[in-house]
PDB file of C-alpha atoms in Angstrom:
ATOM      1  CA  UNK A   1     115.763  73.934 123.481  1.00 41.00           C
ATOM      2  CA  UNK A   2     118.303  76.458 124.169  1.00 49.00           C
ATOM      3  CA  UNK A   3     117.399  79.707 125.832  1.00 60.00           C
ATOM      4  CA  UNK A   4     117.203  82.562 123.151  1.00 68.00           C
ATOM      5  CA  UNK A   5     119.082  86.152 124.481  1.00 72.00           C
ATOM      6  CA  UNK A   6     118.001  89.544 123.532  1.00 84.00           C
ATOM      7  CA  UNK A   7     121.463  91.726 123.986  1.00 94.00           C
ATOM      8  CA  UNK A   8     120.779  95.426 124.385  1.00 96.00           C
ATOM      9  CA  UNK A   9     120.877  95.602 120.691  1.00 97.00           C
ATOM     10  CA  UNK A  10     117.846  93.469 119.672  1.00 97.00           C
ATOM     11  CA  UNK A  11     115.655  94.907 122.446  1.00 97.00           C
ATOM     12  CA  UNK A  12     116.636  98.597 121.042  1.00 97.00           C
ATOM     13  CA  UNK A  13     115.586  97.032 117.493  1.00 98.00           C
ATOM     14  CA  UNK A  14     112.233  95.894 118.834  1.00 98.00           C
ATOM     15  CA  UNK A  15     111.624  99.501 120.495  1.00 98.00           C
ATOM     16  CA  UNK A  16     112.161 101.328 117.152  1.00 97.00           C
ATOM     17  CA  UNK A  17     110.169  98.624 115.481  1.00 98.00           C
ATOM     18  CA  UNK A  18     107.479  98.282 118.614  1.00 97.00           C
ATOM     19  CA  UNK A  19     107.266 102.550 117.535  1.00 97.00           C
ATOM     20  CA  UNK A  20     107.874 102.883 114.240  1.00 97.00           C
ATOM     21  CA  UNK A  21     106.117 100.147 112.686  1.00 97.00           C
ATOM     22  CA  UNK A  22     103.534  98.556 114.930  1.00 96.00           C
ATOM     23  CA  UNK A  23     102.209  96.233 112.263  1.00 96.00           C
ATOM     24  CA  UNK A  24     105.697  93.949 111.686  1.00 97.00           C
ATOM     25  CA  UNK A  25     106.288  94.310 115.241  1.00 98.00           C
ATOM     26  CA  UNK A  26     103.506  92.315 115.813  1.00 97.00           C
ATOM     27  CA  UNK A  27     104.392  89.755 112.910  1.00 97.00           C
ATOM     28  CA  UNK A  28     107.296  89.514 114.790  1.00 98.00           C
ATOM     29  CA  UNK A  29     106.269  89.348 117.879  1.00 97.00           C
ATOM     30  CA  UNK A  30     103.904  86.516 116.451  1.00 97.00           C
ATOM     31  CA  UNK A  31     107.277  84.368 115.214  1.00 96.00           C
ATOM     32  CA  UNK A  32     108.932  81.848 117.115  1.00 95.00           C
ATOM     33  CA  UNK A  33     111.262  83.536 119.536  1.00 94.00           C
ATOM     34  CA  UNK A  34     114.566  82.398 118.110  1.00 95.00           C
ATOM     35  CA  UNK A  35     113.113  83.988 114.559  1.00 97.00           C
ATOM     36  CA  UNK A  36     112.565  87.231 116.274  1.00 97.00           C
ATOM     37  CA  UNK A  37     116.746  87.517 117.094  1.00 97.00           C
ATOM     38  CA  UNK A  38     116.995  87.956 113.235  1.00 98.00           C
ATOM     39  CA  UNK A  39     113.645  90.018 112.282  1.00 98.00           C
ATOM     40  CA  UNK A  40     114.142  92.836 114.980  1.00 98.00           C
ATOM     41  CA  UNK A  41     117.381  93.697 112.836  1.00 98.00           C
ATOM     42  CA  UNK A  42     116.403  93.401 110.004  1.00 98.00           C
ATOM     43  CA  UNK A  43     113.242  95.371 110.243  1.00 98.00           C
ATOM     44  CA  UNK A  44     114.444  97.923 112.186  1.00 98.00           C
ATOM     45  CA  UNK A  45     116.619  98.667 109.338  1.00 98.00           C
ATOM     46  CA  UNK A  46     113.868  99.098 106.997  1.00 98.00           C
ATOM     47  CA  UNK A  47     112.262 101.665 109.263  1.00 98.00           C
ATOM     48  CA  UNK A  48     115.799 103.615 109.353  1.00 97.00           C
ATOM     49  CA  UNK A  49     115.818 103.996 105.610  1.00 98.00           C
ATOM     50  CA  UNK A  50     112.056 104.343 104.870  1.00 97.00           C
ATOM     51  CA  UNK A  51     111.789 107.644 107.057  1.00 96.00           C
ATOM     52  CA  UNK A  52     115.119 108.729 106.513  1.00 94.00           C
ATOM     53  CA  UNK A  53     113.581 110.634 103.126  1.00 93.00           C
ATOM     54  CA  UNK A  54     111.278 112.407 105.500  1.00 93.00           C
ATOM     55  CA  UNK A  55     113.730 113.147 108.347  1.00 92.00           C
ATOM     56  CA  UNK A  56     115.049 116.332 105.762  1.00 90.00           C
ATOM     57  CA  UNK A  57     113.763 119.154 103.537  1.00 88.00           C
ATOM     58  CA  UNK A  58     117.332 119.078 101.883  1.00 94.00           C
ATOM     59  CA  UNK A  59     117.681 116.405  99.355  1.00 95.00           C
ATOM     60  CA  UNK A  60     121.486 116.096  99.741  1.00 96.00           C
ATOM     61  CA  UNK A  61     121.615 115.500 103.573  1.00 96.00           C
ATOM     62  CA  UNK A  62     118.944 112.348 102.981  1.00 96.00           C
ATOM     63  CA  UNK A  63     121.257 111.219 100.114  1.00 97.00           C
ATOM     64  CA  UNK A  64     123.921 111.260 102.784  1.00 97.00           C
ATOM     65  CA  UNK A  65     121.569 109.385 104.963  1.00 97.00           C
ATOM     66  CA  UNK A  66     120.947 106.523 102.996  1.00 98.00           C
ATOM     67  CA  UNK A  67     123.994 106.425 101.476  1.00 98.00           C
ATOM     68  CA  UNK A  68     125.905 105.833 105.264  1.00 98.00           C
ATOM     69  CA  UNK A  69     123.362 103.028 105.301  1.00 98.00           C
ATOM     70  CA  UNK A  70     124.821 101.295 101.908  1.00 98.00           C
ATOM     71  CA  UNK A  71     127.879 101.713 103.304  1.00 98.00           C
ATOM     72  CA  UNK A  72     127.203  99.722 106.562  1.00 98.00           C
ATOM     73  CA  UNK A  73     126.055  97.324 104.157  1.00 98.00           C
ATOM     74  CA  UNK A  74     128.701  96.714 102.006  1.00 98.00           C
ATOM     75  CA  UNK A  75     130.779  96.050 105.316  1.00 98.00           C
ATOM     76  CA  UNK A  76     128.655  93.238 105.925  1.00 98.00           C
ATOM     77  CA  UNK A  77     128.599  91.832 102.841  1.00 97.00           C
ATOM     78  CA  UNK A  78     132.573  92.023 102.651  1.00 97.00           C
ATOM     79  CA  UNK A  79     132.675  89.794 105.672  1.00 94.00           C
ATOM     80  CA  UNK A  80     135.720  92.448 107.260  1.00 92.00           C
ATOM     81  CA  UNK A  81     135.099  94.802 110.263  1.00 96.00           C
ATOM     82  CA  UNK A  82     132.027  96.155 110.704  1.00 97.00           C
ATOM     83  CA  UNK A  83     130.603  99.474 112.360  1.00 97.00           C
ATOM     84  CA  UNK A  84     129.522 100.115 115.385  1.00 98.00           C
ATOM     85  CA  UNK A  85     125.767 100.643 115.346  1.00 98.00           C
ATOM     86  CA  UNK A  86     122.652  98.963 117.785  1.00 97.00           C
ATOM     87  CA  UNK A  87     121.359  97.998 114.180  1.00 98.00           C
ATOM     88  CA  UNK A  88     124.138  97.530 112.328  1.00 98.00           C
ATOM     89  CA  UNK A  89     126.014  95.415 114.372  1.00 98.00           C
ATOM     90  CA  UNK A  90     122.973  92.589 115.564  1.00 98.00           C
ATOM     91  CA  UNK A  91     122.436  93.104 110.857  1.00 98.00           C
ATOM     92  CA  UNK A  92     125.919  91.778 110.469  1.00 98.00           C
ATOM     93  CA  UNK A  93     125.302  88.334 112.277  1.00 97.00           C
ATOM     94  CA  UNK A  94     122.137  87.482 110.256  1.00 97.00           C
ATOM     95  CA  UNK A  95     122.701  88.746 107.113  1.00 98.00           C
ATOM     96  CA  UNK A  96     125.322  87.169 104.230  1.00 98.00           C
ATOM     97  CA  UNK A  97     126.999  88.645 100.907  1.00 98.00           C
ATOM     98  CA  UNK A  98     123.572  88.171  99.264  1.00 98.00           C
ATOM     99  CA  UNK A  99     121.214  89.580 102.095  1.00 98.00           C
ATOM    100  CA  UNK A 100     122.997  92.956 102.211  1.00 98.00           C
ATOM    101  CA  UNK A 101     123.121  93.095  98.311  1.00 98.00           C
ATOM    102  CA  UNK A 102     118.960  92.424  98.513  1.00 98.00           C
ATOM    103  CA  UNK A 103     118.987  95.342 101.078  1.00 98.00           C
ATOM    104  CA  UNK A 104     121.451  97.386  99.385  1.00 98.00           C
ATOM    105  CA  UNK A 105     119.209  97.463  96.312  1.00 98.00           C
ATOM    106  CA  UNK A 106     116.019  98.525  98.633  1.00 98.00           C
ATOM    107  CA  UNK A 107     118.151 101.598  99.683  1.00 98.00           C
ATOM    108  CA  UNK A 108     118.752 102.137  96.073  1.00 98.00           C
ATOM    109  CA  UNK A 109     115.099 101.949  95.339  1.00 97.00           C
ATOM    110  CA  UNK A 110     113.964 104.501  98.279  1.00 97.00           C
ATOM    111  CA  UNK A 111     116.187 107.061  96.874  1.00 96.00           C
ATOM    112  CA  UNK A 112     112.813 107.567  95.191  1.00 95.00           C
ATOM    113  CA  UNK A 113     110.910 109.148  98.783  1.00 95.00           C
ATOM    114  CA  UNK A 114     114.006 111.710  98.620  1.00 96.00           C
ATOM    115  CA  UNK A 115     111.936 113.460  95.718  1.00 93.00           C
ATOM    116  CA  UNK A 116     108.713 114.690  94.338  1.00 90.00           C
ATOM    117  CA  UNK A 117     109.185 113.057  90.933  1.00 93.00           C
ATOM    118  CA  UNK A 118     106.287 110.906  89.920  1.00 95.00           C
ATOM    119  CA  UNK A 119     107.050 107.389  89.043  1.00 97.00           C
ATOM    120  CA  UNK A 120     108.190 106.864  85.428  1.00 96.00           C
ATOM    121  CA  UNK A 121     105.344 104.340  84.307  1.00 97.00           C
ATOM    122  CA  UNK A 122     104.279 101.228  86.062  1.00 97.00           C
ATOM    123  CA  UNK A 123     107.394  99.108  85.367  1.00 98.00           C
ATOM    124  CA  UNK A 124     108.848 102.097  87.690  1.00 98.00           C
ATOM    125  CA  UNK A 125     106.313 101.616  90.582  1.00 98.00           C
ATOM    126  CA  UNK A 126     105.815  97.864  90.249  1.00 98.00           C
ATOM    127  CA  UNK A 127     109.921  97.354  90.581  1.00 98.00           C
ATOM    128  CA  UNK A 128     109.790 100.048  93.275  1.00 98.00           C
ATOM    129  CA  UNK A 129     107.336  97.527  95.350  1.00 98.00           C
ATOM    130  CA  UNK A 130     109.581  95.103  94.226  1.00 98.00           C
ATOM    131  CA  UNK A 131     113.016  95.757  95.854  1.00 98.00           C
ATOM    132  CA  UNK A 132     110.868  97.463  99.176  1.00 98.00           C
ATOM    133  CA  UNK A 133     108.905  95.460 100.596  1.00 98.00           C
ATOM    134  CA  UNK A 134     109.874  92.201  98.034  1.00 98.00           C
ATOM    135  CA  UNK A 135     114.168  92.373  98.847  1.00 98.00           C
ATOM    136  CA  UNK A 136     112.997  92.957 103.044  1.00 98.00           C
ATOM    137  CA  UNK A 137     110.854  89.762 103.111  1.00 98.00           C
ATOM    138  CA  UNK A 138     113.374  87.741 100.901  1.00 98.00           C
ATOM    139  CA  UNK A 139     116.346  89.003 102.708  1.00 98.00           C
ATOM    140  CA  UNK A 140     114.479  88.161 106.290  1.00 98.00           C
ATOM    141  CA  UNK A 141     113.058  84.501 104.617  1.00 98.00           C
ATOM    142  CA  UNK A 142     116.881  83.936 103.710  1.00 98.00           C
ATOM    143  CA  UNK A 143     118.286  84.534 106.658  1.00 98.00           C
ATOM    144  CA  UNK A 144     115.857  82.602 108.258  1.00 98.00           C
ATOM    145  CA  UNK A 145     116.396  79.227 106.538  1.00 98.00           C
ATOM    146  CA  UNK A 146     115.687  77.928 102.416  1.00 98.00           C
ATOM    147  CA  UNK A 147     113.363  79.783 100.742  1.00 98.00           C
ATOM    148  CA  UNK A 148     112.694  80.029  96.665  1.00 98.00           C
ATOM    149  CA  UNK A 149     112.782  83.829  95.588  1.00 98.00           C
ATOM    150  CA  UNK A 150     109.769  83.991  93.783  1.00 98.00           C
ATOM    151  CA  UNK A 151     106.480  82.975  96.200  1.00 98.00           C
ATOM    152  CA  UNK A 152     108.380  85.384  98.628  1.00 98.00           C
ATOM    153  CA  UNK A 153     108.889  88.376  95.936  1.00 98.00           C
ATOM    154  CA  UNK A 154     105.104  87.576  95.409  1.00 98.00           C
ATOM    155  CA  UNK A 155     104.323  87.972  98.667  1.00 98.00           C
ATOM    156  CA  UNK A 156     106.524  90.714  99.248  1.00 98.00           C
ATOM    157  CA  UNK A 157     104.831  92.931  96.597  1.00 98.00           C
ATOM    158  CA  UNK A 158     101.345  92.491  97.411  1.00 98.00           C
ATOM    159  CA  UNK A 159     102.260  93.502 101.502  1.00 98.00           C
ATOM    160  CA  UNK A 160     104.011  96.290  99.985  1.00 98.00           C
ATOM    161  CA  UNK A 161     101.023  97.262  97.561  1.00 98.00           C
ATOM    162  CA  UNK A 162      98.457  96.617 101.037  1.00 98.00           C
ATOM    163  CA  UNK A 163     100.701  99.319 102.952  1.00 98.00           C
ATOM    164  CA  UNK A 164     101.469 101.928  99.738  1.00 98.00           C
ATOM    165  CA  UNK A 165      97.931 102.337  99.243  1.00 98.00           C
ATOM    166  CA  UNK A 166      97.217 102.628 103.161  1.00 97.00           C
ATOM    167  CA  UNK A 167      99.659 105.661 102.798  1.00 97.00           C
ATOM    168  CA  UNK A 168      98.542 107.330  99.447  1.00 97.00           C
ATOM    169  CA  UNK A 169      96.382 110.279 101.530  1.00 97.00           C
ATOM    170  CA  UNK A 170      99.479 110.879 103.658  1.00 95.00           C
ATOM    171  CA  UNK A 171     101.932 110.954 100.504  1.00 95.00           C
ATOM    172  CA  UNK A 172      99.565 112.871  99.113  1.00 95.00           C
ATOM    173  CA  UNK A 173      99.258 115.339 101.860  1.00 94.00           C
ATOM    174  CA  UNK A 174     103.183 115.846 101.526  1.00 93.00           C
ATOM    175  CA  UNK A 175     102.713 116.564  97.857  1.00 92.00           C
ATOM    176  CA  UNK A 176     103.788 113.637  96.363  1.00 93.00           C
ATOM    177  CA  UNK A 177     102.362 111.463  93.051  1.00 94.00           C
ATOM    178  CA  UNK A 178     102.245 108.148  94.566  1.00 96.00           C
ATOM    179  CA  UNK A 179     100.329 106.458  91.771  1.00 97.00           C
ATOM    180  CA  UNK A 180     100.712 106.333  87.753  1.00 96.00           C
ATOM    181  CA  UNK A 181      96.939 106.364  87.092  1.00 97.00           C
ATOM    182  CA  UNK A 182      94.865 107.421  90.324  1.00 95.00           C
ATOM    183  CA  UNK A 183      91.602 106.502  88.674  1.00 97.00           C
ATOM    184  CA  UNK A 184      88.896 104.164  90.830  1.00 97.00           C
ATOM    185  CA  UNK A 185      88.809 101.962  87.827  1.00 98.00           C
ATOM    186  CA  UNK A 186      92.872 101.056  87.652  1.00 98.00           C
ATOM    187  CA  UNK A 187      93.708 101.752  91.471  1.00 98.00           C
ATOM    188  CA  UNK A 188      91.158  98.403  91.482  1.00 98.00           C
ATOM    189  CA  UNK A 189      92.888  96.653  88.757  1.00 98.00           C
ATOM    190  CA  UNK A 190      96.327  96.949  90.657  1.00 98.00           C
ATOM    191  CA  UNK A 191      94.500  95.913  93.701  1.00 98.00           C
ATOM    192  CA  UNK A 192      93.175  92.830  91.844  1.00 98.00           C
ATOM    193  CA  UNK A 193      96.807  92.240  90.195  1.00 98.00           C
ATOM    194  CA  UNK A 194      98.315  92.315  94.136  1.00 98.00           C
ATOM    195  CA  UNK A 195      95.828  90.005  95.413  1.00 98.00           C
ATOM    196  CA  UNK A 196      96.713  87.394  92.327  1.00 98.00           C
ATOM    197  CA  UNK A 197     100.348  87.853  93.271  1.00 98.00           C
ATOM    198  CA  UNK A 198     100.015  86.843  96.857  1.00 98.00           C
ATOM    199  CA  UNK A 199      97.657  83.759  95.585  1.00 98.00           C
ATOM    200  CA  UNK A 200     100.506  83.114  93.296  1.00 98.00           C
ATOM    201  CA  UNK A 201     102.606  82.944  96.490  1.00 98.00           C
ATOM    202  CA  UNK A 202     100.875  80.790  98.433  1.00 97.00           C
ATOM    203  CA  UNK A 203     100.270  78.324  96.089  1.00 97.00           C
ATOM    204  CA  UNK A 204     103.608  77.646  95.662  1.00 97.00           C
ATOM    205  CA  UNK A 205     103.932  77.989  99.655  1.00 96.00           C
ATOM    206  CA  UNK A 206     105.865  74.549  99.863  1.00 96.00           C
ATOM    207  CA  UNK A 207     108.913  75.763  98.513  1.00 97.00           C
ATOM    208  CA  UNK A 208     109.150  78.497 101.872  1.00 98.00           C
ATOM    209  CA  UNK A 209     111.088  76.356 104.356  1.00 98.00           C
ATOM    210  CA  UNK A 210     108.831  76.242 108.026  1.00 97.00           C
ATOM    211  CA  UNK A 211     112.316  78.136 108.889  1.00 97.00           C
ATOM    212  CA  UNK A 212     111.593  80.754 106.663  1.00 98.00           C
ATOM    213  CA  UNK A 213     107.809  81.160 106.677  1.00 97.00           C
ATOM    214  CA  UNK A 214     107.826  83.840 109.429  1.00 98.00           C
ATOM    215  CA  UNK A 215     109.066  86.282 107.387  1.00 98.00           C
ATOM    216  CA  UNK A 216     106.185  86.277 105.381  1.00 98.00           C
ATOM    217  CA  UNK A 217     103.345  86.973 108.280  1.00 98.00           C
ATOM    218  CA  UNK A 218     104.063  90.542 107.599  1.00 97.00           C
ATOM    219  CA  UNK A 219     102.018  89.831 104.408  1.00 97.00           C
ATOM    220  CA  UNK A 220      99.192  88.869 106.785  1.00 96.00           C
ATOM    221  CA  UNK A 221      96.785  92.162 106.394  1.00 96.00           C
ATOM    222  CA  UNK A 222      97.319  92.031 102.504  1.00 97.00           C
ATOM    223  CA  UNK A 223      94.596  90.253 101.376  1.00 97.00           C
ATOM    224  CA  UNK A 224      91.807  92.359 103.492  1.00 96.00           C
ATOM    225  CA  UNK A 225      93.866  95.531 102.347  1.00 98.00           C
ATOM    226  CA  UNK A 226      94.077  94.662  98.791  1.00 98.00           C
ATOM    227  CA  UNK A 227      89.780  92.841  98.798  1.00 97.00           C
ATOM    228  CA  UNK A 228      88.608  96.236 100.214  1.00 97.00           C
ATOM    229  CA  UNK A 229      90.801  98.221  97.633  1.00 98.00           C
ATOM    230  CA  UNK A 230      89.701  96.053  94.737  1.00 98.00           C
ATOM    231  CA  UNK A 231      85.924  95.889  95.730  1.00 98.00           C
ATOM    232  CA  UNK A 232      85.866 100.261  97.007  1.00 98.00           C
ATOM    233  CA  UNK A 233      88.670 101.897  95.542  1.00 98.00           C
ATOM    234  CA  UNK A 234      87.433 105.483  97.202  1.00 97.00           C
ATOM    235  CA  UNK A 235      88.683 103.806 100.524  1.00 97.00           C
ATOM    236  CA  UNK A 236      92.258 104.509  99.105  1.00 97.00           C
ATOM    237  CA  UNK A 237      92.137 108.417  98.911  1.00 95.00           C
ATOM    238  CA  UNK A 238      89.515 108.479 101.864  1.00 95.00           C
ATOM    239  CA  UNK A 239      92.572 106.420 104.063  1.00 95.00           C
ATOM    240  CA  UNK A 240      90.364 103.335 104.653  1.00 95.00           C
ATOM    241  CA  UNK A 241      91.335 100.789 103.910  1.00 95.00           C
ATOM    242  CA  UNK A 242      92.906  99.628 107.546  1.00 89.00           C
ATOM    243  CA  UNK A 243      91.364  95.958 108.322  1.00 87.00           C
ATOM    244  CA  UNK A 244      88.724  95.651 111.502  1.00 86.00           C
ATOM    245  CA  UNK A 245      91.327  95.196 114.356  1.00 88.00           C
ATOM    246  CA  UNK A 246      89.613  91.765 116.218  1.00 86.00           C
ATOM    247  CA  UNK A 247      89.521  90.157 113.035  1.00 87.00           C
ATOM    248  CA  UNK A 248      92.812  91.387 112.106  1.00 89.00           C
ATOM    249  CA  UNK A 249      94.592  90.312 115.345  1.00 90.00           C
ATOM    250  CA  UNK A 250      92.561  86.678 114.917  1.00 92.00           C
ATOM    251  CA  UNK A 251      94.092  86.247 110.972  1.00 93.00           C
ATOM    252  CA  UNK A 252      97.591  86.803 112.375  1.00 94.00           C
ATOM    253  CA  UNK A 253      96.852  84.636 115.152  1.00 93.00           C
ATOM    254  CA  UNK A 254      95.554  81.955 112.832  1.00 94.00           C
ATOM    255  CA  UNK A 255      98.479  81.934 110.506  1.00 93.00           C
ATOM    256  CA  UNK A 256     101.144  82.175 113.060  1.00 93.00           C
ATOM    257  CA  UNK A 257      99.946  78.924 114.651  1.00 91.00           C
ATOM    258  CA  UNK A 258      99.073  77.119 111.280  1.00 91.00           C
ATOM    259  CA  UNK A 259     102.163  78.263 109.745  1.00 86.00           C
ATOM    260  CA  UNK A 260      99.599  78.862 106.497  1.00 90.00           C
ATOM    261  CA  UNK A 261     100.748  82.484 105.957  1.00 91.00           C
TER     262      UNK A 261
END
């Protein structure tokens, strides 16, 4: 097997992952090693645009933000010359045309952070969860190896759900409406509707390649998340709803080495 480098690039997209988003890191970390050369990248961009909302009171400068972001993309997804950037650059050699349209579209969708508007309805939030977390697992499953869309959009939503209602008391806290109906009774009935999504995902788990199936062990803490949610939904406001941590680092380590994500 042939030896797999980290350049200078990939181990600065595993720091800012390692620090801004210890939970992935550690589904990474829990991939093969030549799957982690295309996750650090990839998720490392994801934390760039999901705090660059936060990194600015002024609406306008995180509009800029992001939009320098969609721009990097659509350089990658031309196939020409392509900025110089420790995440950019290590993007452009695992993603295609498709990839950066999937993660053009989540930039698109965070444009919703940059404001204190309440979502629409829940065809707002639900697509919001959608082109998050569901384009970043599909666009890391892709460039991966063969993966269907839909068991990985599934999969996708319900991790994003798990991690959206982790954060409610902090989005909260910065005066934000996070949910359309913050009742007990319907924060457990979109609890219940994540946790049928991601058993809708893995019962059609054949059609994820073995290539692809790391990307989806960042779904691995959805089903406690989403269980607790459904069964308590006070846990949501009251922040817990974060999964005992030895049984937590035993499920990842249990469906990294089964491959059963």
């Amino acid at each position: 097997m042939a030896k797999v480098l980290l350049d200078d690039d990939l181990i600065a997209c595993a720091d800012t992952l390692r620090r801004g988003d210890p939970d992935r890191f550690r589904a990474a970390m829990a991939a093969p090693v030549a799957a982690r050369v295309v996750l650090f990248p990839i998720y490392a961009f994801n934390i760039e645009i999901a705090r660059a909302p936060w990194l600015t009171g002024e609406a306008m400068i995180a509009e800029m933000r992001l939009q320098w972001w969609r721009d990097a993309l659509t350089e990658i997804g031309s196939g020409g010359p392509v900025r110089r950037h420790e995440v950019v650059t290590p993007l452009s050699r695992v993603l295609d045309a498709e990839g950066a349209a999937l993660l053009d579209r989540l930039i698109a969708a965070r444009r919703w952070d940059i404001y204190k508007d309440a979502f629409e309805d829940a065809t707002h939030f639900d697509r919001y969860l959608t082109e998050t977390s569901g384009h970043l697992m599909l666009a890391a499953a892709r460039a991966l190896g063969p993966a269907e869309a839909a068991p990985v959009l599934d999969a996708g939503y319900a991790a994003g759900l798990a991690n959206f209602l982790r954060a409610i008391p902090q989005l909260e806290a910065a005066n934000r409406v996070p949910l359309v109906d913050g009742r007990a009774a319907a924060i457990a009935d979109l609890a219940r509707g994540g946790l049928a999504r991601l058993r809708q995902a893995r019962t059609a788990r054949s059609s994820v390649s073995d290539a692809a199936a790391p990307a989806l062990l960042a779904a691995w803490q959805a089903g406690a998340v989403l269980r607790r949610a459904a069964k308590a939904p006070e846990r949501v406001a009251q922040g817990a709803l974060v999964p005992a941590p030895f049984r937590d680092r035993l499920t990842l380590m249990a469906r990294s080495l089964s491959g059963r994500w």
